[in-house]
Amino acid sequence: METKSKDFLRRVVEEDLDLGKYKKVITRFPPEPNGFPHIGHAKSIAINFGIAKEYGGYCNLRMDDTNPTTEDTKYVEALKDAVEWLGFEWRGDVRYTSDYFSKIHGYAIKLIKMGKAYVDSLDEDEIREYRGTVTQAGKRSRYAQRTIEENLELFEKMKNGEFKDGEHLLRAKIDMSSANMKMRDPILYRIRHAHHFRAKDEWSIYPLYDFAHPLSDYIEGVSHSICTLEFENNRDIYDWVLDTLQLEPPRPYQHEFARLNINYTVMSKRKLLELVKEKIVNGWDDPRLPTIAGYKRRGYTPESILNFCESIGVSKSNSTVDVAQLEFSIRDDLNKKVPRVMSILNPLKVTIENYDGYEKIDASYYPADVPKEGSRKLPFSKEIYIDRDDFMETPSKGYFRLTPNQPVRLKYAYIISCKEIVKDSNGDIVEIKAEYYPNSKSGEDESGIKVKSAIQWVEAKEAKRIEVRLYDRLFKTQAPEGVEDINPDSLKIIKNALIEPAVIDEKPDVRFQFEREGYFYADPIDYTDEKPVFNKIVALKESFSKKKKNIAQKSSKPEVKKAQIDGEVVPMTKEEETLFENYTKELKLNSEVANTLARDKKLSSFYQEALESFNSPVNIANIVTNDVARELKTKEIDDLRFSPKDVAQLVKMVDEELISNKIAKQVFEEMGQSGKEPKAIVEAKGLVQISDPKIIRPIIDEVIAKNPENVEKFRAGNKKLLGFFVGQVLKATKGKGNPKVVNALVGESLRG
Ligand code: ATP
Ligand code: MG
């Protein structure tokens, strides 16, 4: 752990502590109680509570309840539960923004008195029109001339409910020509005649997030206000509010990190709510949902979720994480912990004709590499069940289990062979008549019989009947939008599965590995001793989805035409819409990238120009919306040290495999600093990708020579180690090895 480098948030915190900016690190987790928290919130919880804990401070749990119409106490409970389940403690009572409504109102009055806020009475259309565009300055409202007295009086009447919704607004007086559209006289208060779940009917006006949030942070003495990247443009207002009010220091500062996205998963509370409301899933804790309640019900452990959050890190650029990584975390955790037991999901009866006794076989719950003790007795008799899949009448090539000509071992017990297949009138197999080899008992086998595998089984009379719920991914597409992408086979229920009796009678744990079937969890709600129910947590091995690059790029239909900006949907202009259509339909950009480009004139013209010089629409769009956009946050186009042509040249080198993606990032950094052409940088630094097998082979040989154990494991069947070797070789080339070539050559060399 100590060797790991600190993420940028922790570095900021340490620097602030070093400078003595704050006495204590105080963070907050500020969800809006309008739905159940999801795995994205887990990331935010892990960061906010984690940082506070590490630096000896504390973290508040604050319900950001400024929107009276969507909030509910059941969501408050779910949020509290999620934080607790993940093992964190908030400081004192749960906080509510609504508790600060009076104070926030007081600050609004102070702004009015300072001449920094005014009551506006434009209608919605006018407000939009007056706001201007990214390239055009806005125009201040004619009502901004109102005197302080007039503003105070109107604001008081707004508060007292004397106006209808939408009739007036309170706005900050900032700058209608600011490059940051958010700073064009942002709205501070809105009239809303709505019942609030806590404040009841006390208020007819509600503060907006941009006003309430910095003040709530300040009121609580927060030092580091950590949020996700979509709030980057709101930071200016955050600072403006706190600075303009001339509050007594220290004041909090906002820091943004990239939100978590996972493929095959929808992650907004709004979309999750839809799935729940439409009854596509069975409530907020449906084990297929990415809600904390869903993971909890499914059998995920808090540790696995926290490990996952740690493994994905904290960064400043958005990306999509492969769901396989989350599945790896839970598998990895359970592998070290849970008892192994035998279940039969699809029973086929086997009668062992030459066995007439009854015995109890001792079997450990844990394999040798799990540092836990415990065992149970497996009853064994003439009648057992095996899984239908473990017998094949006409086996396919490479089938190692029971066939008419191939014996198999019953795990922990004897070797059996098939003597007769019993079928019903439809020709379906209903029973196997078998023979066992008396001297073949596991651990004391003297039979000399060779088998190719061992299968699980349960004794027929003592086995317990269980219900098993097999979950698969809820969505069949990588970047699902909603209901239309649902996987119709995401839940399969097996009513009559069987399990060895000790699982039900002894209850050694609530989570198990059902040998060869996966990890399972006793459902915390529906499980009874009469009808035990088990949820499948995760398969034993990764089933599909190799790590894909550019997940967002390949998927998703061009459907999102609206940008979601903290709850407000700003419609596109005609011009933007035309661009968007062109980007998604002609250039095949995904909707998110197209949306970003279409709405940003600077970016889209930069993009067009780059495209004219090299036609690689998707890859150029990627770099423009990520890397170039990042630069433009702090600079004007004219201040950039590189041109669209340079970016095109860089992408061309990647497309032609002259340099790797990784090196491209490095070159881009350098372009931003030195202003040199990418080609020149690559040449000067010798960054050209190495694709020549003559150079790569010796490096591979060296890596292979250094890792004899892993080579052996690979050859014995652990194919996952291929990745390890490729990684080592790429590292040895300092990232310059051509991954494709390296991959192919490593495979070749390892197979010998
Ligand atoms: P949603 O869009 O799902 O409703 P939100 O951002 O509106 O999410 P809030 O309840 O307002 O959710 O957010 C609480 C905190 O959790 C915020 O600080 C927010 O930035 C953070 N958060 C929400 N989603 C994610 C995510 N996917 N990854 C990381 N942090 C997130
Ligand atoms: Mg929200």
Short mmCIF file of N, CA, C and O in Angstrom, two decimals, residues 515-597:
data_model
loop_
_atom_site.label_atom_id
_atom_site.label_comp_id
_atom_site.label_asym_id
_atom_site.label_seq_id
_atom_site.Cartn_x
_atom_site.Cartn_y
_atom_site.Cartn_z
N GLU A 515 -19.53 -25.74 -5.69
CA GLU A 515 -18.42 -26.17 -6.54
C GLU A 515 -18.82 -26.25 -8.00
O GLU A 515 -19.86 -26.78 -8.34
N ARG A 516 -18.00 -25.71 -8.82
CA ARG A 516 -18.14 -25.67 -10.27
C ARG A 516 -19.32 -24.83 -10.77
O ARG A 516 -19.52 -24.71 -11.97
N GLU A 517 -20.13 -24.26 -9.86
CA GLU A 517 -21.30 -23.49 -10.30
C GLU A 517 -21.15 -21.99 -10.09
O GLU A 517 -21.72 -21.20 -10.83
N GLY A 518 -20.42 -21.61 -9.08
CA GLY A 518 -20.30 -20.18 -8.83
C GLY A 518 -20.40 -19.88 -7.35
O GLY A 518 -20.43 -20.79 -6.52
N TYR A 519 -20.44 -18.58 -7.04
CA TYR A 519 -20.60 -18.14 -5.65
C TYR A 519 -22.07 -17.80 -5.41
O TYR A 519 -22.72 -17.18 -6.26
N PHE A 520 -22.57 -18.20 -4.24
CA PHE A 520 -23.99 -18.02 -3.94
C PHE A 520 -24.20 -17.45 -2.54
O PHE A 520 -23.34 -17.59 -1.67
N TYR A 521 -25.36 -16.82 -2.37
CA TYR A 521 -25.67 -16.12 -1.12
C TYR A 521 -27.08 -16.49 -0.69
O TYR A 521 -28.01 -16.46 -1.51
N ALA A 522 -27.23 -16.82 0.59
CA ALA A 522 -28.56 -17.11 1.12
C ALA A 522 -29.37 -15.81 1.11
O ALA A 522 -29.00 -14.86 1.80
N ASP A 523 -30.42 -15.78 0.32
CA ASP A 523 -31.16 -14.53 0.17
C ASP A 523 -31.65 -14.02 1.52
O ASP A 523 -32.35 -14.73 2.25
N PRO A 524 -31.26 -12.77 1.87
CA PRO A 524 -31.55 -12.29 3.23
C PRO A 524 -33.03 -12.07 3.49
O PRO A 524 -33.44 -11.92 4.64
N ILE A 525 -33.84 -12.07 2.45
CA ILE A 525 -35.25 -11.77 2.65
C ILE A 525 -36.13 -13.02 2.46
O ILE A 525 -36.96 -13.33 3.29
N ASP A 526 -35.92 -13.72 1.38
CA ASP A 526 -36.84 -14.82 1.06
C ASP A 526 -36.43 -16.17 1.63
O ASP A 526 -37.17 -17.14 1.55
N TYR A 527 -35.24 -16.29 2.18
CA TYR A 527 -34.74 -17.58 2.66
C TYR A 527 -35.47 -18.04 3.92
O TYR A 527 -35.62 -17.29 4.88
N THR A 528 -35.98 -19.28 3.88
CA THR A 528 -36.48 -19.91 5.11
C THR A 528 -35.93 -21.32 5.12
O THR A 528 -35.51 -21.83 4.08
N ASP A 529 -35.94 -21.98 6.27
CA ASP A 529 -35.43 -23.35 6.32
C ASP A 529 -36.30 -24.29 5.49
O ASP A 529 -35.83 -25.28 4.96
N GLU A 530 -37.58 -23.96 5.39
CA GLU A 530 -38.47 -24.80 4.57
C GLU A 530 -38.20 -24.58 3.09
O GLU A 530 -38.23 -25.50 2.29
N LYS A 531 -37.95 -23.33 2.75
CA LYS A 531 -37.67 -23.04 1.34
C LYS A 531 -36.42 -22.16 1.24
O LYS A 531 -36.51 -20.94 1.10
N PRO A 532 -35.26 -22.79 1.30
CA PRO A 532 -34.04 -21.99 1.20
C PRO A 532 -33.88 -21.42 -0.22
O PRO A 532 -34.15 -22.11 -1.20
N VAL A 533 -33.50 -20.15 -0.27
CA VAL A 533 -33.31 -19.49 -1.56
C VAL A 533 -31.88 -18.95 -1.64
O VAL A 533 -31.41 -18.31 -0.69
N PHE A 534 -31.21 -19.24 -2.74
CA PHE A 534 -29.84 -18.75 -2.91
C PHE A 534 -29.73 -17.89 -4.17
O PHE A 534 -30.24 -18.26 -5.23
N ASN A 535 -29.05 -16.77 -4.02
CA ASN A 535 -28.78 -15.90 -5.17
C ASN A 535 -27.39 -16.18 -5.71
O ASN A 535 -26.44 -16.28 -4.93
N LYS A 536 -27.28 -16.24 -7.01
CA LYS A 536 -25.94 -16.37 -7.57
C LYS A 536 -25.25 -15.00 -7.52
O LYS A 536 -25.77 -14.02 -8.04
N ILE A 537 -24.12 -14.95 -6.88
CA ILE A 537 -23.41 -13.68 -6.77
C ILE A 537 -22.60 -13.43 -8.03
O ILE A 537 -22.69 -12.39 -8.66
N VAL A 538 -21.81 -14.42 -8.38
CA VAL A 538 -20.95 -14.26 -9.54
C VAL A 538 -20.47 -15.65 -9.97
O VAL A 538 -20.45 -16.59 -9.16
N ALA A 539 -20.13 -15.77 -11.25
CA ALA A 539 -19.63 -17.04 -11.75
C ALA A 539 -18.20 -17.27 -11.23
O ALA A 539 -17.57 -16.36 -10.70
N LEU A 540 -17.71 -18.49 -11.40
CA LEU A 540 -16.35 -18.78 -10.93
C LEU A 540 -15.30 -18.13 -11.80
O LEU A 540 -14.22 -17.79 -11.35
N LYS A 541 -15.65 -18.03 -13.09
CA LYS A 541 -14.68 -17.43 -14.00
C LYS A 541 -15.35 -16.33 -14.78
O LYS A 541 -16.55 -16.31 -14.94
N GLU A 542 -14.54 -15.47 -15.30
CA GLU A 542 -15.04 -14.43 -16.17
C GLU A 542 -15.66 -15.10 -17.38
O GLU A 542 -15.03 -15.93 -18.03
N SER A 543 -16.93 -14.79 -17.66
CA SER A 543 -17.60 -15.54 -18.71
C SER A 543 -17.44 -14.90 -20.07
O SER A 543 -17.18 -15.56 -21.05
N PHE A 544 -17.64 -13.60 -20.13
CA PHE A 544 -17.44 -12.97 -21.43
C PHE A 544 -16.88 -11.57 -21.27
O PHE A 544 -16.41 -11.23 -20.19
N SER A 545 -16.84 -10.84 -22.34
CA SER A 545 -16.33 -9.47 -22.32
C SER A 545 -14.84 -9.43 -21.98
O SER A 545 -14.44 -9.33 -20.85
N LYS A 546 -14.05 -9.57 -23.00
CA LYS A 546 -12.62 -9.31 -22.83
C LYS A 546 -12.50 -7.81 -22.59
O LYS A 546 -13.35 -7.04 -22.99
N LYS A 547 -11.41 -7.39 -21.99
CA LYS A 547 -11.23 -5.96 -21.79
C LYS A 547 -11.26 -5.26 -23.15
O LYS A 547 -10.49 -5.55 -24.02
N LYS A 548 -12.22 -4.38 -23.29
CA LYS A 548 -12.32 -3.68 -24.57
C LYS A 548 -11.85 -2.25 -24.40
O LYS A 548 -12.18 -1.58 -23.46
N LYS A 549 -11.13 -1.83 -25.39
CA LYS A 549 -10.71 -0.43 -25.37
C LYS A 549 -11.86 0.40 -25.90
O LYS A 549 -12.68 -0.06 -26.66
N ASN A 550 -11.89 1.65 -25.52
CA ASN A 550 -12.85 2.56 -26.11
C ASN A 550 -14.27 2.08 -26.09
O ASN A 550 -14.98 2.17 -27.08
N ILE A 551 -14.67 1.56 -24.95
CA ILE A 551 -16.00 1.02 -24.84
C ILE A 551 -17.06 2.02 -25.32
O ILE A 551 -17.94 1.70 -26.09
N ALA A 552 -16.91 3.21 -24.88
CA ALA A 552 -17.94 4.20 -25.20
C ALA A 552 -18.04 4.42 -26.71
O ALA A 552 -19.11 4.68 -27.24
N GLN A 553 -16.94 4.25 -27.36
CA GLN A 553 -16.91 4.55 -28.78
C GLN A 553 -17.71 3.56 -29.62
O GLN A 553 -18.40 3.93 -30.55
N LYS A 554 -17.61 2.29 -29.26
CA LYS A 554 -18.19 1.27 -30.12
C LYS A 554 -19.69 1.15 -29.94
O LYS A 554 -20.38 0.64 -30.79
N SER A 555 -20.18 1.60 -28.81
CA SER A 555 -21.54 1.25 -28.47
C SER A 555 -22.49 2.38 -28.77
O SER A 555 -22.19 3.28 -29.52
N SER A 556 -23.64 2.24 -28.20
CA SER A 556 -24.56 3.36 -28.05
C SER A 556 -25.09 3.97 -29.33
O SER A 556 -24.38 4.20 -30.29
N LYS A 557 -26.36 4.18 -29.30
CA LYS A 557 -27.01 4.76 -30.47
C LYS A 557 -27.07 6.28 -30.33
O LYS A 557 -27.06 6.78 -29.22
N PRO A 558 -27.18 6.98 -31.43
CA PRO A 558 -27.20 8.44 -31.34
C PRO A 558 -28.55 8.93 -30.86
O PRO A 558 -29.35 9.41 -31.63
N GLU A 559 -28.80 8.78 -29.60
CA GLU A 559 -30.12 9.15 -29.12
C GLU A 559 -30.13 10.37 -28.22
O GLU A 559 -31.10 11.11 -28.22
N VAL A 560 -29.07 10.53 -27.48
CA VAL A 560 -29.07 11.64 -26.54
C VAL A 560 -28.91 12.94 -27.31
O VAL A 560 -27.87 13.19 -27.88
N LYS A 561 -29.94 13.73 -27.32
CA LYS A 561 -29.81 14.98 -28.05
C LYS A 561 -29.75 16.14 -27.09
O LYS A 561 -29.68 17.28 -27.46
N LYS A 562 -29.84 15.83 -25.83
CA LYS A 562 -29.89 16.89 -24.86
C LYS A 562 -28.77 16.70 -23.87
O LYS A 562 -28.47 15.60 -23.48
N ALA A 563 -28.20 17.77 -23.48
CA ALA A 563 -27.16 17.65 -22.45
C ALA A 563 -27.85 17.72 -21.11
O ALA A 563 -28.79 18.47 -20.91
N GLN A 564 -27.39 16.90 -20.21
CA GLN A 564 -27.96 16.92 -18.87
C GLN A 564 -27.01 17.74 -18.02
O GLN A 564 -25.90 17.34 -17.74
N ILE A 565 -27.44 18.90 -17.67
CA ILE A 565 -26.56 19.75 -16.89
C ILE A 565 -27.19 19.96 -15.53
O ILE A 565 -28.17 20.68 -15.40
N ASP A 566 -26.66 19.31 -14.57
CA ASP A 566 -27.21 19.26 -13.22
C ASP A 566 -28.72 19.45 -13.17
O ASP A 566 -29.25 20.32 -12.52
N GLY A 567 -29.40 18.54 -13.88
CA GLY A 567 -30.84 18.51 -13.77
C GLY A 567 -31.57 19.35 -14.78
O GLY A 567 -32.72 19.13 -15.07
N GLU A 568 -30.88 20.29 -15.37
CA GLU A 568 -31.54 21.15 -16.34
C GLU A 568 -31.22 20.65 -17.73
O GLU A 568 -30.07 20.41 -18.05
N VAL A 569 -32.19 20.49 -18.59
CA VAL A 569 -31.88 20.09 -19.95
C VAL A 569 -31.91 21.30 -20.85
O VAL A 569 -32.94 21.94 -21.01
N VAL A 570 -30.77 21.61 -21.39
CA VAL A 570 -30.70 22.76 -22.27
C VAL A 570 -30.88 22.27 -23.70
O VAL A 570 -30.10 21.45 -24.16
N PRO A 571 -31.91 22.71 -24.39
CA PRO A 571 -32.11 22.20 -25.74
C PRO A 571 -31.00 22.67 -26.69
O PRO A 571 -30.40 23.72 -26.48
N MET A 572 -30.79 21.88 -27.75
CA MET A 572 -29.77 22.29 -28.72
C MET A 572 -30.36 23.31 -29.67
O MET A 572 -31.56 23.29 -29.95
N THR A 573 -29.50 24.15 -30.19
CA THR A 573 -29.96 25.03 -31.26
C THR A 573 -30.06 24.21 -32.53
O THR A 573 -29.54 23.10 -32.61
N LYS A 574 -30.73 24.78 -33.54
CA LYS A 574 -30.87 24.09 -34.83
C LYS A 574 -29.50 23.69 -35.38
O LYS A 574 -29.28 22.56 -35.82
N GLU A 575 -28.61 24.66 -35.30
CA GLU A 575 -27.27 24.45 -35.84
C GLU A 575 -26.55 23.30 -35.12
O GLU A 575 -25.95 22.43 -35.73
N GLU A 576 -26.66 23.31 -33.81
CA GLU A 576 -26.02 22.27 -33.01
C GLU A 576 -26.62 20.91 -33.32
O GLU A 576 -25.92 19.91 -33.41
N GLU A 577 -27.91 20.91 -33.52
CA GLU A 577 -28.58 19.66 -33.81
C GLU A 577 -28.12 19.07 -35.14
O GLU A 577 -27.92 17.87 -35.27
N THR A 578 -27.95 19.96 -36.12
CA THR A 578 -27.46 19.49 -37.43
C THR A 578 -26.08 18.88 -37.30
O THR A 578 -25.80 17.81 -37.84
N LEU A 579 -25.24 19.56 -36.54
CA LEU A 579 -23.89 19.02 -36.31
C LEU A 579 -23.97 17.66 -35.62
O LEU A 579 -23.31 16.70 -36.02
N PHE A 580 -24.80 17.60 -34.60
CA PHE A 580 -24.95 16.36 -33.83
C PHE A 580 -25.36 15.21 -34.75
O PHE A 580 -24.81 14.11 -34.71
N GLU A 581 -26.38 15.48 -35.60
CA GLU A 581 -26.85 14.47 -36.54
C GLU A 581 -25.71 13.99 -37.43
O GLU A 581 -25.50 12.79 -37.64
N ASN A 582 -24.97 14.96 -37.95
CA ASN A 582 -23.87 14.64 -38.84
C ASN A 582 -22.82 13.79 -38.12
O ASN A 582 -22.34 12.78 -38.64
N TYR A 583 -22.51 14.18 -36.89
CA TYR A 583 -21.49 13.46 -36.14
C TYR A 583 -21.90 12.01 -35.85
O TYR A 583 -21.11 11.08 -35.99
N THR A 584 -23.15 11.85 -35.45
CA THR A 584 -23.55 10.49 -35.07
C THR A 584 -23.83 9.64 -36.31
O THR A 584 -23.42 8.49 -36.38
N LYS A 585 -24.53 10.21 -37.29
CA LYS A 585 -24.95 9.40 -38.43
C LYS A 585 -23.82 9.20 -39.43
O LYS A 585 -23.57 8.09 -39.90
N GLU A 586 -23.16 10.28 -39.81
CA GLU A 586 -22.14 10.17 -40.86
C GLU A 586 -20.80 9.73 -40.29
O GLU A 586 -20.14 8.86 -40.83
N LEU A 587 -20.40 10.37 -39.21
CA LEU A 587 -19.05 10.10 -38.70
C LEU A 587 -19.03 9.01 -37.65
O LEU A 587 -17.97 8.62 -37.17
N LYS A 588 -20.22 8.53 -37.28
CA LYS A 588 -20.34 7.40 -36.35
C LYS A 588 -19.73 7.68 -34.97
O LYS A 588 -19.15 6.79 -34.35
N LEU A 589 -19.83 8.91 -34.53
CA LEU A 589 -19.35 9.19 -33.18
C LEU A 589 -20.43 8.75 -32.20
O LEU A 589 -21.61 8.77 -32.53
N ASN A 590 -20.06 8.37 -31.02
CA ASN A 590 -21.09 8.03 -30.05
C ASN A 590 -21.76 9.31 -29.56
O ASN A 590 -21.24 10.41 -29.70
N SER A 591 -22.95 9.13 -28.99
CA SER A 591 -23.77 10.31 -28.73
C SER A 591 -23.14 11.27 -27.72
O SER A 591 -23.31 12.47 -27.81
N GLU A 592 -22.40 10.69 -26.78
CA GLU A 592 -21.81 11.55 -25.76
C GLU A 592 -20.74 12.47 -26.35
O GLU A 592 -20.71 13.68 -26.11
N VAL A 593 -19.88 11.86 -27.16
CA VAL A 593 -18.82 12.63 -27.81
C VAL A 593 -19.43 13.66 -28.76
O VAL A 593 -19.05 14.84 -28.77
N ALA A 594 -20.41 13.21 -29.54
CA ALA A 594 -21.06 14.11 -30.50
C ALA A 594 -21.72 15.28 -29.79
O ALA A 594 -21.66 16.43 -30.24
N ASN A 595 -22.33 14.98 -28.67
CA ASN A 595 -23.00 16.00 -27.88
C ASN A 595 -22.01 17.08 -27.40
O ASN A 595 -22.25 18.27 -27.52
N THR A 596 -20.88 16.60 -26.89
CA THR A 596 -19.86 17.53 -26.41
C THR A 596 -19.37 18.43 -27.54
O THR A 596 -19.26 19.65 -27.40
N LEU A 597 -19.09 17.80 -28.68
CA LEU A 597 -18.57 18.58 -29.81
C LEU A 597 -19.59 19.57 -30.34
O LEU A 597 -19.30 20.75 -30.53
#
